[in-house]
Amino acid sequence: MAHIVAVSEQSLRYAADLIKAGDLVAFPTETVYGLGANAFDERACARIFTVKRRPSFDPLIVHIADFSTLDRIIDRSALNAATEKTMHTVISSLWPGPLTLVLPKHASIPPIVTSGLSTVAVRMPSHPVAQQLIRLSTGAIAAPSANRFGFLSPTTPQHVEESLGTDLVLILDGGHTTVGVESTILDLSEDSPHLLRPGGISREQLESLIGPVAYSGSTHKAPGQLKSHYAPRTPLYMFRDIPFADGTLFLFFDSTSRDKWCEEHNIAPTDERLAVLSPHASLEESAVNLFSVLHELDKRGAKQLYVQQVPLYGLGLAIHDRLQKASNKKKWGQTSESE
Ligand code: TXA
Ligand code: MG
Protein backbone atom coordinates (compact mmCIF):
# COMPACT_ATOMS: atom_id res chain seq x y z
CA MET A 1 0.00 0.00 0.00
CA ALA A 2 1.27 3.43 -0.87
CA HIS A 3 2.30 5.91 1.78
CA ILE A 4 1.20 9.50 1.52
CA VAL A 5 4.34 11.33 2.55
CA ALA A 6 4.76 14.97 3.56
CA VAL A 7 7.15 16.90 1.38
CA SER A 8 10.60 17.40 2.91
CA GLU A 9 14.14 17.44 1.60
CA GLN A 10 14.44 13.83 2.68
CA SER A 11 11.21 12.58 1.10
CA LEU A 12 11.99 14.42 -2.14
CA ARG A 13 15.42 12.75 -2.31
CA TYR A 14 13.87 9.36 -1.61
CA ALA A 15 11.27 9.94 -4.34
CA ALA A 16 13.97 11.04 -6.79
CA ASP A 17 16.01 7.91 -5.97
CA LEU A 18 12.96 5.75 -6.67
CA ILE A 19 12.56 7.42 -10.08
CA LYS A 20 16.26 6.98 -10.87
CA ALA A 21 15.98 3.30 -9.93
CA GLY A 22 13.11 2.77 -12.41
CA ASP A 23 10.22 2.94 -9.93
CA LEU A 24 7.06 5.03 -10.12
CA VAL A 25 6.17 7.93 -7.82
CA ALA A 26 2.91 9.88 -7.56
CA PHE A 27 3.52 13.60 -7.22
CA PRO A 28 1.56 16.85 -7.24
CA THR A 29 1.44 19.27 -10.16
CA GLU A 30 -0.65 22.44 -10.29
CA THR A 31 -3.25 20.65 -12.46
CA VAL A 32 -3.72 17.09 -11.19
CA TYR A 33 -1.46 14.49 -9.52
CA GLY A 34 0.87 12.67 -11.88
CA LEU A 35 2.17 9.09 -11.92
CA GLY A 36 5.82 9.64 -12.78
CA ALA A 37 8.67 7.59 -14.21
CA ASN A 38 12.07 8.46 -15.68
CA ALA A 39 11.18 9.57 -19.21
CA PHE A 40 14.40 8.06 -20.64
CA ASP A 41 13.75 4.62 -19.10
CA GLU A 42 11.67 2.41 -21.36
CA ARG A 43 10.93 -0.24 -18.73
CA ALA A 44 9.90 2.28 -16.09
CA CYS A 45 7.55 3.98 -18.56
CA ALA A 46 6.09 0.60 -19.53
CA ARG A 47 5.13 0.14 -15.86
CA ILE A 48 2.99 3.28 -16.00
CA PHE A 49 0.78 1.65 -18.63
CA THR A 50 0.47 -1.54 -16.55
CA VAL A 51 -0.34 0.22 -13.28
CA LYS A 52 -2.87 2.59 -14.90
CA ARG A 53 -4.29 -0.17 -17.13
CA ARG A 54 -3.80 2.31 -19.91
CA PRO A 55 -3.82 1.20 -23.56
CA SER A 56 -0.41 1.49 -25.21
CA PHE A 57 -1.81 3.76 -27.96
CA ASP A 58 -2.32 6.59 -25.45
CA PRO A 59 0.96 8.56 -25.22
CA LEU A 60 2.41 10.21 -22.10
CA ILE A 61 3.42 13.79 -21.34
CA VAL A 62 7.10 14.44 -20.54
CA HIS A 63 7.57 16.92 -17.67
CA ILE A 64 10.68 19.09 -17.50
CA ALA A 65 11.84 21.77 -15.05
CA ASP A 66 14.45 23.68 -17.07
CA PHE A 67 14.34 25.22 -20.53
CA SER A 68 17.72 23.70 -21.37
CA THR A 69 16.25 20.19 -21.05
CA LEU A 70 13.90 20.83 -23.97
CA ASP A 71 16.66 19.98 -26.46
CA ARG A 72 16.83 16.46 -25.01
CA ILE A 73 13.09 15.96 -25.51
CA ILE A 74 12.24 17.56 -28.86
CA ASP A 75 14.06 17.53 -32.20
CA ARG A 76 14.60 21.22 -32.77
CA SER A 77 16.14 20.59 -36.21
CA ALA A 78 12.71 19.38 -37.41
CA LEU A 79 11.04 22.73 -36.59
CA ASN A 80 10.46 25.37 -39.25
CA ALA A 81 11.11 29.02 -38.40
CA ALA A 82 7.42 29.86 -37.87
CA THR A 83 6.88 26.97 -35.43
CA GLU A 84 10.09 27.82 -33.59
CA LYS A 85 8.78 31.38 -33.16
CA THR A 86 5.32 30.24 -31.98
CA MET A 87 6.93 27.81 -29.54
CA HIS A 88 9.19 30.51 -28.19
CA THR A 89 6.27 32.92 -27.73
CA VAL A 90 4.10 30.49 -25.79
CA ILE A 91 6.78 28.99 -23.59
CA SER A 92 8.33 32.30 -22.66
CA SER A 93 5.02 33.59 -21.33
CA LEU A 94 3.20 30.43 -20.20
CA TRP A 95 5.92 28.09 -18.88
CA PRO A 96 6.13 26.97 -16.19
CA GLY A 97 2.37 26.36 -16.18
CA PRO A 98 -0.52 24.17 -17.34
CA LEU A 99 0.38 24.09 -21.05
CA THR A 100 1.57 21.00 -22.93
CA LEU A 101 3.10 21.29 -26.40
CA VAL A 102 3.18 18.56 -29.05
CA LEU A 103 6.40 18.82 -31.06
CA PRO A 104 8.75 16.59 -33.11
CA LYS A 105 10.30 13.98 -30.84
CA HIS A 106 13.98 13.62 -29.94
CA ALA A 107 15.55 10.17 -30.44
CA SER A 108 16.39 9.94 -26.72
CA ILE A 109 12.72 9.52 -25.79
CA PRO A 110 11.75 5.85 -25.98
CA PRO A 111 8.89 5.04 -28.40
CA ILE A 112 6.72 3.68 -25.59
CA VAL A 113 6.36 7.22 -24.17
CA THR A 114 4.90 8.56 -27.42
CA SER A 115 3.04 5.38 -28.44
CA GLY A 116 5.31 5.16 -31.46
CA LEU A 117 4.44 8.64 -32.74
CA SER A 118 7.08 10.93 -34.22
CA THR A 119 5.87 13.72 -31.90
CA VAL A 120 6.21 14.13 -28.13
CA ALA A 121 4.05 16.00 -25.62
CA VAL A 122 6.11 18.13 -23.23
CA ARG A 123 5.29 20.51 -20.41
CA MET A 124 6.98 22.43 -17.60
CA PRO A 125 4.79 22.29 -14.48
CA SER A 126 4.81 25.27 -12.11
CA HIS A 127 4.34 23.22 -8.93
CA PRO A 128 7.51 23.53 -6.82
CA VAL A 129 7.35 19.87 -5.70
CA ALA A 130 7.12 18.67 -9.31
CA GLN A 131 10.01 20.92 -10.28
CA GLN A 132 12.24 19.71 -7.44
CA LEU A 133 11.45 16.06 -8.12
CA ILE A 134 12.28 16.50 -11.80
CA ARG A 135 15.57 18.29 -11.04
CA LEU A 136 16.64 15.83 -8.34
CA SER A 137 15.94 12.79 -10.53
CA THR A 138 16.72 12.66 -14.24
CA GLY A 139 15.50 16.03 -15.55
CA ALA A 140 12.52 14.56 -17.38
CA ILE A 141 9.59 12.66 -15.89
CA ALA A 142 6.95 11.00 -18.05
CA ALA A 143 3.63 11.17 -16.24
CA PRO A 144 -0.05 10.70 -16.95
CA SER A 145 -2.66 11.63 -14.36
CA ALA A 146 -2.39 9.28 -11.36
CA ASN A 147 -5.71 7.46 -11.72
CA ARG A 148 -6.90 4.23 -13.31
CA PHE A 149 -7.44 4.73 -17.00
CA GLY A 150 -10.79 6.32 -17.89
CA PHE A 151 -11.74 7.37 -14.36
CA LEU A 152 -11.74 10.64 -12.46
CA SER A 153 -8.45 12.52 -12.27
CA PRO A 154 -6.86 13.02 -8.81
CA THR A 155 -6.60 16.47 -7.28
CA THR A 156 -5.61 15.26 -3.78
CA PRO A 157 -3.15 12.58 -2.57
CA GLN A 158 -6.14 10.71 -1.11
CA HIS A 159 -7.68 10.42 -4.60
CA VAL A 160 -4.44 8.81 -5.79
CA GLU A 161 -4.37 6.40 -2.87
CA GLU A 162 -7.98 5.34 -3.45
CA SER A 163 -7.32 4.68 -7.13
CA LEU A 164 -3.76 3.33 -7.34
CA GLY A 165 -2.69 2.91 -3.69
CA THR A 166 -2.16 -0.84 -3.87
CA ASP A 167 0.31 -0.50 -6.75
CA LEU A 168 2.43 2.37 -5.46
CA VAL A 169 5.18 2.88 -2.89
CA LEU A 170 5.04 6.62 -2.51
CA ILE A 171 2.60 9.50 -2.98
CA LEU A 172 4.12 12.93 -2.32
CA ASP A 173 1.59 15.11 -0.49
CA GLY A 174 1.19 18.52 -2.08
CA GLY A 175 -2.33 19.08 -0.75
CA HIS A 176 -5.15 20.01 -3.11
CA THR A 177 -4.00 21.06 -6.57
CA THR A 178 -4.53 24.72 -7.46
CA VAL A 179 -5.71 24.58 -11.10
CA GLY A 180 -7.76 21.39 -10.87
CA VAL A 181 -8.09 20.48 -14.56
CA GLU A 182 -5.33 19.01 -16.71
CA SER A 183 -3.00 21.06 -18.87
CA THR A 184 -4.08 22.48 -22.20
CA ILE A 185 -2.54 20.46 -25.05
CA LEU A 186 -1.45 22.54 -28.03
CA ASP A 187 -0.23 20.73 -31.14
CA LEU A 188 2.56 22.66 -32.87
CA SER A 189 3.68 19.76 -35.05
CA GLU A 190 1.38 20.65 -37.96
CA ASP A 191 1.38 23.74 -40.17
CA SER A 192 -0.91 25.70 -37.86
CA PRO A 193 -1.50 25.50 -34.07
CA HIS A 194 -4.24 23.12 -33.01
CA LEU A 195 -5.87 22.73 -29.61
CA LEU A 196 -6.02 19.01 -28.79
CA ARG A 197 -7.33 19.29 -25.23
CA PRO A 198 -8.71 22.39 -23.51
CA GLY A 199 -7.21 22.77 -20.03
CA GLY A 200 -5.70 25.10 -17.47
CA ILE A 201 -4.62 27.71 -20.04
CA SER A 202 -7.61 29.08 -21.93
CA ARG A 203 -7.91 29.18 -25.71
CA GLU A 204 -8.39 32.96 -25.42
CA GLN A 205 -5.05 33.27 -23.60
CA LEU A 206 -3.29 31.32 -26.35
CA GLU A 207 -4.97 33.30 -29.13
CA SER A 208 -3.97 36.60 -27.56
CA LEU A 209 -0.36 35.45 -27.89
CA ILE A 210 -0.22 33.57 -31.21
CA GLY A 211 -3.42 34.35 -33.11
CA PRO A 212 -6.08 31.81 -34.18
CA VAL A 213 -5.89 28.36 -32.60
CA ALA A 214 -8.03 25.71 -34.30
CA TYR A 215 -10.20 23.50 -32.09
CA SER A 216 -12.55 20.84 -33.35
CA GLY A 217 -14.19 20.21 -29.99
CA SER A 218 -14.24 16.91 -28.19
CA THR A 219 -14.63 15.11 -31.51
CA HIS A 220 -11.05 15.76 -32.63
CA LYS A 221 -9.17 12.52 -33.16
CA ALA A 222 -6.01 12.61 -31.08
CA PRO A 223 -4.40 9.54 -29.55
CA GLY A 224 -5.90 8.93 -26.14
CA GLN A 225 -8.49 11.67 -26.49
CA LEU A 226 -11.32 9.19 -26.27
CA LYS A 227 -14.96 10.06 -26.24
CA SER A 228 -15.42 8.46 -22.85
CA HIS A 229 -13.04 9.52 -20.07
CA TYR A 230 -12.73 11.24 -16.68
CA ALA A 231 -15.79 9.31 -15.53
CA PRO A 232 -17.19 8.70 -12.07
CA ARG A 233 -18.80 5.32 -11.36
CA THR A 234 -22.19 7.03 -10.97
CA PRO A 235 -23.79 7.53 -14.40
CA LEU A 236 -23.41 11.21 -15.22
CA TYR A 237 -25.69 13.19 -17.53
CA MET A 238 -25.63 16.74 -18.71
CA PHE A 239 -28.42 18.64 -17.00
CA ARG A 240 -32.00 18.35 -18.10
CA ASP A 241 -34.83 19.96 -16.21
CA ILE A 242 -36.24 16.75 -14.78
CA PRO A 243 -38.27 16.32 -11.62
CA PHE A 244 -36.49 15.26 -8.47
CA ALA A 245 -36.27 11.48 -8.24
CA ASP A 246 -34.91 9.16 -5.60
CA GLY A 247 -31.21 8.43 -5.92
CA THR A 248 -30.58 11.44 -8.14
CA LEU A 249 -27.92 14.07 -7.45
CA PHE A 250 -27.67 17.51 -9.04
CA LEU A 251 -24.50 19.51 -9.52
CA PHE A 252 -25.01 23.18 -10.37
CA PHE A 253 -22.48 25.66 -11.68
CA ASP A 254 -23.27 28.32 -9.07
CA SER A 255 -25.59 29.17 -6.15
CA THR A 256 -27.82 31.47 -8.20
CA SER A 257 -28.65 28.69 -10.70
CA ARG A 258 -29.26 26.26 -7.85
CA ASP A 259 -31.55 28.67 -5.99
CA LYS A 260 -33.58 29.44 -9.11
CA TRP A 261 -34.04 25.72 -9.78
CA CYS A 262 -34.95 25.09 -6.14
CA GLU A 263 -37.61 27.77 -6.24
CA GLU A 264 -39.15 26.28 -9.37
CA HIS A 265 -39.12 22.77 -7.91
CA ASN A 266 -40.01 23.74 -4.36
CA ILE A 267 -36.89 22.20 -2.86
CA ALA A 268 -34.68 23.60 -0.11
CA PRO A 269 -31.34 24.88 -1.45
CA THR A 270 -29.73 23.09 1.51
CA ASP A 271 -30.99 19.69 0.31
CA GLU A 272 -27.99 17.34 0.51
CA ARG A 273 -28.69 15.93 -2.93
CA LEU A 274 -27.65 19.26 -4.42
CA ALA A 275 -24.09 20.50 -4.91
CA VAL A 276 -22.48 23.57 -6.45
CA LEU A 277 -19.17 23.89 -8.30
CA SER A 278 -18.58 27.53 -7.44
CA PRO A 279 -20.95 29.56 -5.21
CA HIS A 280 -20.06 32.86 -6.94
CA ALA A 281 -19.89 31.49 -10.50
CA SER A 282 -16.12 31.57 -10.91
CA LEU A 283 -14.79 29.28 -13.65
CA GLU A 284 -11.38 29.15 -11.94
CA GLU A 285 -12.96 27.95 -8.70
CA SER A 286 -15.13 25.46 -10.64
CA ALA A 287 -12.00 23.99 -12.23
CA VAL A 288 -10.29 23.62 -8.85
CA ASN A 289 -13.37 21.91 -7.37
CA LEU A 290 -14.50 19.84 -10.37
CA PHE A 291 -12.79 16.50 -9.71
CA SER A 292 -13.00 16.62 -5.90
CA VAL A 293 -16.72 17.36 -6.01
CA LEU A 294 -17.22 14.49 -8.49
CA HIS A 295 -15.12 12.15 -6.29
CA GLU A 296 -17.25 13.13 -3.29
CA LEU A 297 -20.60 12.75 -5.06
CA ASP A 298 -19.47 9.44 -6.51
CA LYS A 299 -19.10 8.00 -2.99
CA ARG A 300 -22.79 8.47 -2.30
CA GLY A 301 -23.75 5.49 -4.47
CA ALA A 302 -26.50 7.43 -6.25
CA LYS A 303 -28.29 6.08 -9.31
CA GLN A 304 -27.49 9.11 -11.41
CA LEU A 305 -25.90 12.51 -11.37
CA TYR A 306 -27.10 15.50 -13.40
CA VAL A 307 -24.61 18.27 -14.04
CA GLN A 308 -25.43 21.77 -15.23
CA GLN A 309 -23.47 23.10 -18.19
CA VAL A 310 -20.90 25.79 -17.40
CA PRO A 311 -20.25 28.82 -19.65
CA LEU A 312 -18.13 27.85 -22.65
CA TYR A 313 -15.36 30.44 -22.40
CA GLY A 314 -12.12 30.62 -20.40
CA LEU A 315 -11.66 27.53 -18.22
CA GLY A 316 -15.29 26.63 -18.97
CA LEU A 317 -14.16 24.90 -22.17
CA ALA A 318 -11.95 22.49 -20.20
CA ILE A 319 -14.63 21.85 -17.56
CA HIS A 320 -17.25 21.21 -20.25
CA ASP A 321 -14.89 18.82 -22.10
CA ARG A 322 -14.36 16.73 -18.92
CA LEU A 323 -18.10 16.63 -18.12
CA GLN A 324 -18.99 15.76 -21.69
CA LYS A 325 -16.54 12.85 -21.66
CA ALA A 326 -17.71 11.71 -18.22
CA SER A 327 -21.29 11.65 -19.52
CA ASN A 328 -20.27 9.34 -22.35
CA LYS A 329 -19.56 6.53 -19.93
CA LYS A 330 -22.75 4.51 -20.20
CA LYS A 331 -22.54 2.80 -16.85
CA TRP A 332 -19.94 1.58 -14.39
CA GLY A 333 -17.56 -0.87 -16.03
CA GLN A 334 -19.00 -0.45 -19.48
CA THR A 335 -17.65 2.27 -21.70
CA SER A 336 -18.88 3.68 -24.97
CA GLU A 337 -17.82 1.99 -28.19
CA SER A 338 -15.00 4.47 -28.74
CA GLU A 339 -13.00 2.92 -25.89
O1 TXA B 1 -2.02 18.39 -16.50
C1 TXA B 1 -1.63 17.38 -17.10
O2 TXA B 1 -1.39 17.39 -18.31
C2 TXA B 1 -1.46 16.10 -16.28
C3 TXA B 1 -0.35 16.31 -15.26
C4 TXA B 1 0.02 15.05 -14.52
O3 TXA B 1 0.76 16.87 -15.89
N1 TXA B 1 -1.19 14.99 -17.13
C5 TXA B 1 -2.13 14.41 -17.93
O4 TXA B 1 -1.69 13.31 -18.62
O5 TXA B 1 -3.25 14.84 -18.05
P1 TXA B 1 -2.68 12.25 -19.31
O6 TXA B 1 -1.83 11.10 -19.62
O7 TXA B 1 -3.84 11.98 -18.43
O8 TXA B 1 -3.09 12.94 -20.66
C6 TXA B 1 -2.12 13.13 -21.65
C7 TXA B 1 -2.73 13.20 -23.02
C8 TXA B 1 -2.95 11.86 -23.69
O9 TXA B 1 -4.19 11.32 -23.42
C9 TXA B 1 -2.81 12.20 -25.18
O10 TXA B 1 -4.08 12.49 -25.70
C10 TXA B 1 -2.01 13.46 -25.18
O11 TXA B 1 -1.75 13.81 -23.86
N2 TXA B 1 -0.73 13.25 -25.88
C11 TXA B 1 0.44 12.81 -25.37
N3 TXA B 1 1.38 12.73 -26.32
C12 TXA B 1 0.81 13.14 -27.46
C13 TXA B 1 1.25 13.30 -28.80
N4 TXA B 1 2.51 13.00 -29.16
N5 TXA B 1 0.37 13.74 -29.72
C14 TXA B 1 -0.91 14.05 -29.37
N6 TXA B 1 -1.40 13.93 -28.11
C15 TXA B 1 -0.56 13.49 -27.18
MG1 MG C 1 -5.64 11.43 -17.57
PDB file of C-alpha atoms in Angstrom, residues 84-224:
ATOM      1  CA  GLU A  84      10.088  27.822 -33.587  1.00  0.00           C
ATOM      2  CA  LYS A  85       8.781  31.377 -33.159  1.00  0.00           C
ATOM      3  CA  THR A  86       5.323  30.244 -31.975  1.00  0.00           C
ATOM      4  CA  MET A  87       6.927  27.813 -29.538  1.00  0.00           C
ATOM      5  CA  HIS A  88       9.191  30.505 -28.187  1.00  0.00           C
ATOM      6  CA  THR A  89       6.271  32.922 -27.725  1.00  0.00           C
ATOM      7  CA  VAL A  90       4.104  30.489 -25.785  1.00  0.00           C
ATOM      8  CA  ILE A  91       6.781  28.992 -23.586  1.00  0.00           C
ATOM      9  CA  SER A  92       8.334  32.304 -22.657  1.00  0.00           C
ATOM     10  CA  SER A  93       5.025  33.587 -21.333  1.00  0.00           C
ATOM     11  CA  LEU A  94       3.197  30.425 -20.202  1.00  0.00           C
ATOM     12  CA  TRP A  95       5.921  28.095 -18.882  1.00  0.00           C
ATOM     13  CA  PRO A  96       6.126  26.973 -16.188  1.00  0.00           C
ATOM     14  CA  GLY A  97       2.369  26.358 -16.177  1.00  0.00           C
ATOM     15  CA  PRO A  98      -0.522  24.173 -17.340  1.00  0.00           C
ATOM     16  CA  LEU A  99       0.377  24.090 -21.045  1.00  0.00           C
ATOM     17  CA  THR A 100       1.574  20.996 -22.934  1.00  0.00           C
ATOM     18  CA  LEU A 101       3.096  21.286 -26.400  1.00  0.00           C
ATOM     19  CA  VAL A 102       3.177  18.563 -29.048  1.00  0.00           C
ATOM     20  CA  LEU A 103       6.404  18.816 -31.058  1.00  0.00           C
ATOM     21  CA  PRO A 104       8.750  16.586 -33.108  1.00  0.00           C
ATOM     22  CA  LYS A 105      10.302  13.976 -30.842  1.00  0.00           C
ATOM     23  CA  HIS A 106      13.980  13.619 -29.943  1.00  0.00           C
ATOM     24  CA  ALA A 107      15.547  10.174 -30.439  1.00  0.00           C
ATOM     25  CA  SER A 108      16.395   9.937 -26.717  1.00  0.00           C
ATOM     26  CA  ILE A 109      12.721   9.523 -25.786  1.00  0.00           C
ATOM     27  CA  PRO A 110      11.748   5.846 -25.976  1.00  0.00           C
ATOM     28  CA  PRO A 111       8.890   5.037 -28.403  1.00  0.00           C
ATOM     29  CA  ILE A 112       6.721   3.676 -25.587  1.00  0.00           C
ATOM     30  CA  VAL A 113       6.363   7.215 -24.174  1.00  0.00           C
ATOM     31  CA  THR A 114       4.901   8.556 -27.422  1.00  0.00           C
ATOM     32  CA  SER A 115       3.041   5.378 -28.441  1.00  0.00           C
ATOM     33  CA  GLY A 116       5.308   5.156 -31.457  1.00  0.00           C
ATOM     34  CA  LEU A 117       4.438   8.642 -32.741  1.00  0.00           C
ATOM     35  CA  SER A 118       7.080  10.935 -34.221  1.00  0.00           C
ATOM     36  CA  THR A 119       5.875  13.716 -31.904  1.00  0.00           C
ATOM     37  CA  VAL A 120       6.211  14.126 -28.130  1.00  0.00           C
ATOM     38  CA  ALA A 121       4.046  16.003 -25.621  1.00  0.00           C
ATOM     39  CA  VAL A 122       6.111  18.131 -23.232  1.00  0.00           C
ATOM     40  CA  ARG A 123       5.291  20.512 -20.411  1.00  0.00           C
ATOM     41  CA  MET A 124       6.978  22.433 -17.596  1.00  0.00           C
ATOM     42  CA  PRO A 125       4.785  22.294 -14.475  1.00  0.00           C
ATOM     43  CA  SER A 126       4.813  25.267 -12.106  1.00  0.00           C
ATOM     44  CA  HIS A 127       4.344  23.225  -8.931  1.00  0.00           C
ATOM     45  CA  PRO A 128       7.513  23.525  -6.822  1.00  0.00           C
ATOM     46  CA  VAL A 129       7.352  19.872  -5.701  1.00  0.00           C
ATOM     47  CA  ALA A 130       7.119  18.672  -9.305  1.00  0.00           C
ATOM     48  CA  GLN A 131      10.009  20.925 -10.279  1.00  0.00           C
ATOM     49  CA  GLN A 132      12.236  19.713  -7.445  1.00  0.00           C
ATOM     50  CA  LEU A 133      11.448  16.065  -8.125  1.00  0.00           C
ATOM     51  CA  ILE A 134      12.280  16.498 -11.804  1.00  0.00           C
ATOM     52  CA  ARG A 135      15.570  18.285 -11.039  1.00  0.00           C
ATOM     53  CA  LEU A 136      16.643  15.825  -8.337  1.00  0.00           C
ATOM     54  CA  SER A 137      15.944  12.791 -10.527  1.00  0.00           C
ATOM     55  CA  THR A 138      16.724  12.661 -14.244  1.00  0.00           C
ATOM     56  CA  GLY A 139      15.503  16.030 -15.547  1.00  0.00           C
ATOM     57  CA  ALA A 140      12.525  14.561 -17.381  1.00  0.00           C
ATOM     58  CA  ILE A 141       9.587  12.657 -15.889  1.00  0.00           C
ATOM     59  CA  ALA A 142       6.954  11.001 -18.050  1.00  0.00           C
ATOM     60  CA  ALA A 143       3.630  11.166 -16.245  1.00  0.00           C
ATOM     61  CA  PRO A 144      -0.054  10.699 -16.954  1.00  0.00           C
ATOM     62  CA  SER A 145      -2.663  11.633 -14.365  1.00  0.00           C
ATOM     63  CA  ALA A 146      -2.388   9.276 -11.361  1.00  0.00           C
ATOM     64  CA  ASN A 147      -5.709   7.461 -11.720  1.00  0.00           C
ATOM     65  CA  ARG A 148      -6.901   4.231 -13.314  1.00  0.00           C
ATOM     66  CA  PHE A 149      -7.440   4.735 -17.004  1.00  0.00           C
ATOM     67  CA  GLY A 150     -10.786   6.325 -17.892  1.00  0.00           C
ATOM     68  CA  PHE A 151     -11.743   7.373 -14.362  1.00  0.00           C
ATOM     69  CA  LEU A 152     -11.742  10.643 -12.461  1.00  0.00           C
ATOM     70  CA  SER A 153      -8.449  12.520 -12.265  1.00  0.00           C
ATOM     71  CA  PRO A 154      -6.865  13.023  -8.814  1.00  0.00           C
ATOM     72  CA  THR A 155      -6.604  16.473  -7.282  1.00  0.00           C
ATOM     73  CA  THR A 156      -5.608  15.264  -3.782  1.00  0.00           C
ATOM     74  CA  PRO A 157      -3.154  12.580  -2.574  1.00  0.00           C
ATOM     75  CA  GLN A 158      -6.144  10.711  -1.112  1.00  0.00           C
ATOM     76  CA  HIS A 159      -7.684  10.417  -4.599  1.00  0.00           C
ATOM     77  CA  VAL A 160      -4.442   8.807  -5.793  1.00  0.00           C
ATOM     78  CA  GLU A 161      -4.372   6.404  -2.874  1.00  0.00           C
ATOM     79  CA  GLU A 162      -7.983   5.338  -3.454  1.00  0.00           C
ATOM     80  CA  SER A 163      -7.322   4.679  -7.126  1.00  0.00           C
ATOM     81  CA  LEU A 164      -3.761   3.327  -7.339  1.00  0.00           C
ATOM     82  CA  GLY A 165      -2.687   2.911  -3.694  1.00  0.00           C
ATOM     83  CA  THR A 166      -2.155  -0.845  -3.869  1.00  0.00           C
ATOM     84  CA  ASP A 167       0.313  -0.504  -6.746  1.00  0.00           C
ATOM     85  CA  LEU A 168       2.435   2.367  -5.463  1.00  0.00           C
ATOM     86  CA  VAL A 169       5.177   2.880  -2.894  1.00  0.00           C
ATOM     87  CA  LEU A 170       5.035   6.624  -2.508  1.00  0.00           C
ATOM     88  CA  ILE A 171       2.600   9.505  -2.981  1.00  0.00           C
ATOM     89  CA  LEU A 172       4.118  12.930  -2.325  1.00  0.00           C
ATOM     90  CA  ASP A 173       1.589  15.105  -0.494  1.00  0.00           C
ATOM     91  CA  GLY A 174       1.191  18.517  -2.079  1.00  0.00           C
ATOM     92  CA  GLY A 175      -2.334  19.085  -0.751  1.00  0.00           C
ATOM     93  CA  HIS A 176      -5.154  20.008  -3.111  1.00  0.00           C
ATOM     94  CA  THR A 177      -4.003  21.063  -6.573  1.00  0.00           C
ATOM     95  CA  THR A 178      -4.527  24.723  -7.458  1.00  0.00           C
ATOM     96  CA  VAL A 179      -5.708  24.580 -11.099  1.00  0.00           C
ATOM     97  CA  GLY A 180      -7.759  21.393 -10.870  1.00  0.00           C
ATOM     98  CA  VAL A 181      -8.086  20.479 -14.557  1.00  0.00           C
ATOM     99  CA  GLU A 182      -5.333  19.013 -16.713  1.00  0.00           C
ATOM    100  CA  SER A 183      -3.004  21.057 -18.869  1.00  0.00           C
ATOM    101  CA  THR A 184      -4.082  22.476 -22.201  1.00  0.00           C
ATOM    102  CA  ILE A 185      -2.545  20.462 -25.054  1.00  0.00           C
ATOM    103  CA  LEU A 186      -1.449  22.544 -28.033  1.00  0.00           C
ATOM    104  CA  ASP A 187      -0.227  20.733 -31.141  1.00  0.00           C
ATOM    105  CA  LEU A 188       2.561  22.656 -32.869  1.00  0.00           C
ATOM    106  CA  SER A 189       3.683  19.761 -35.055  1.00  0.00           C
ATOM    107  CA  GLU A 190       1.383  20.652 -37.964  1.00  0.00           C
ATOM    108  CA  ASP A 191       1.379  23.743 -40.169  1.00  0.00           C
ATOM    109  CA  SER A 192      -0.905  25.705 -37.864  1.00  0.00           C
ATOM    110  CA  PRO A 193      -1.504  25.502 -34.073  1.00  0.00           C
ATOM    111  CA  HIS A 194      -4.244  23.116 -33.014  1.00  0.00           C
ATOM    112  CA  LEU A 195      -5.866  22.727 -29.606  1.00  0.00           C
ATOM    113  CA  LEU A 196      -6.018  19.009 -28.793  1.00  0.00           C
ATOM    114  CA  ARG A 197      -7.327  19.288 -25.226  1.00  0.00           C
ATOM    115  CA  PRO A 198      -8.715  22.391 -23.507  1.00  0.00           C
ATOM    116  CA  GLY A 199      -7.214  22.767 -20.034  1.00  0.00           C
ATOM    117  CA  GLY A 200      -5.704  25.104 -17.466  1.00  0.00           C
ATOM    118  CA  ILE A 201      -4.623  27.711 -20.038  1.00  0.00           C
ATOM    119  CA  SER A 202      -7.613  29.079 -21.933  1.00  0.00           C
ATOM    120  CA  ARG A 203      -7.912  29.179 -25.706  1.00  0.00           C
ATOM    121  CA  GLU A 204      -8.390  32.964 -25.416  1.00  0.00           C
ATOM    122  CA  GLN A 205      -5.049  33.272 -23.597  1.00  0.00           C
ATOM    123  CA  LEU A 206      -3.295  31.316 -26.352  1.00  0.00           C
ATOM    124  CA  GLU A 207      -4.967  33.296 -29.131  1.00  0.00           C
ATOM    125  CA  SER A 208      -3.972  36.600 -27.557  1.00  0.00           C
ATOM    126  CA  LEU A 209      -0.363  35.449 -27.889  1.00  0.00           C
ATOM    127  CA  ILE A 210      -0.221  33.573 -31.212  1.00  0.00           C
ATOM    128  CA  GLY A 211      -3.423  34.346 -33.105  1.00  0.00           C
ATOM    129  CA  PRO A 212      -6.077  31.811 -34.184  1.00  0.00           C
ATOM    130  CA  VAL A 213      -5.887  28.359 -32.598  1.00  0.00           C
ATOM    131  CA  ALA A 214      -8.032  25.708 -34.298  1.00  0.00           C
ATOM    132  CA  TYR A 215     -10.199  23.500 -32.095  1.00  0.00           C
ATOM    133  CA  SER A 216     -12.549  20.837 -33.352  1.00  0.00           C
ATOM    134  CA  GLY A 217     -14.187  20.209 -29.988  1.00  0.00           C
ATOM    135  CA  SER A 218     -14.239  16.907 -28.190  1.00  0.00           C
ATOM    136  CA  THR A 219     -14.629  15.114 -31.507  1.00  0.00           C
ATOM    137  CA  HIS A 220     -11.047  15.762 -32.626  1.00  0.00           C
ATOM    138  CA  LYS A 221      -9.168  12.519 -33.159  1.00  0.00           C
ATOM    139  CA  ALA A 222      -6.015  12.611 -31.077  1.00  0.00           C
ATOM    140  CA  PRO A 223      -4.402   9.544 -29.545  1.00  0.00           C
ATOM    141  CA  GLY A 224      -5.901   8.931 -26.142  1.00  0.00           C
TER     142      GLY A 224
END
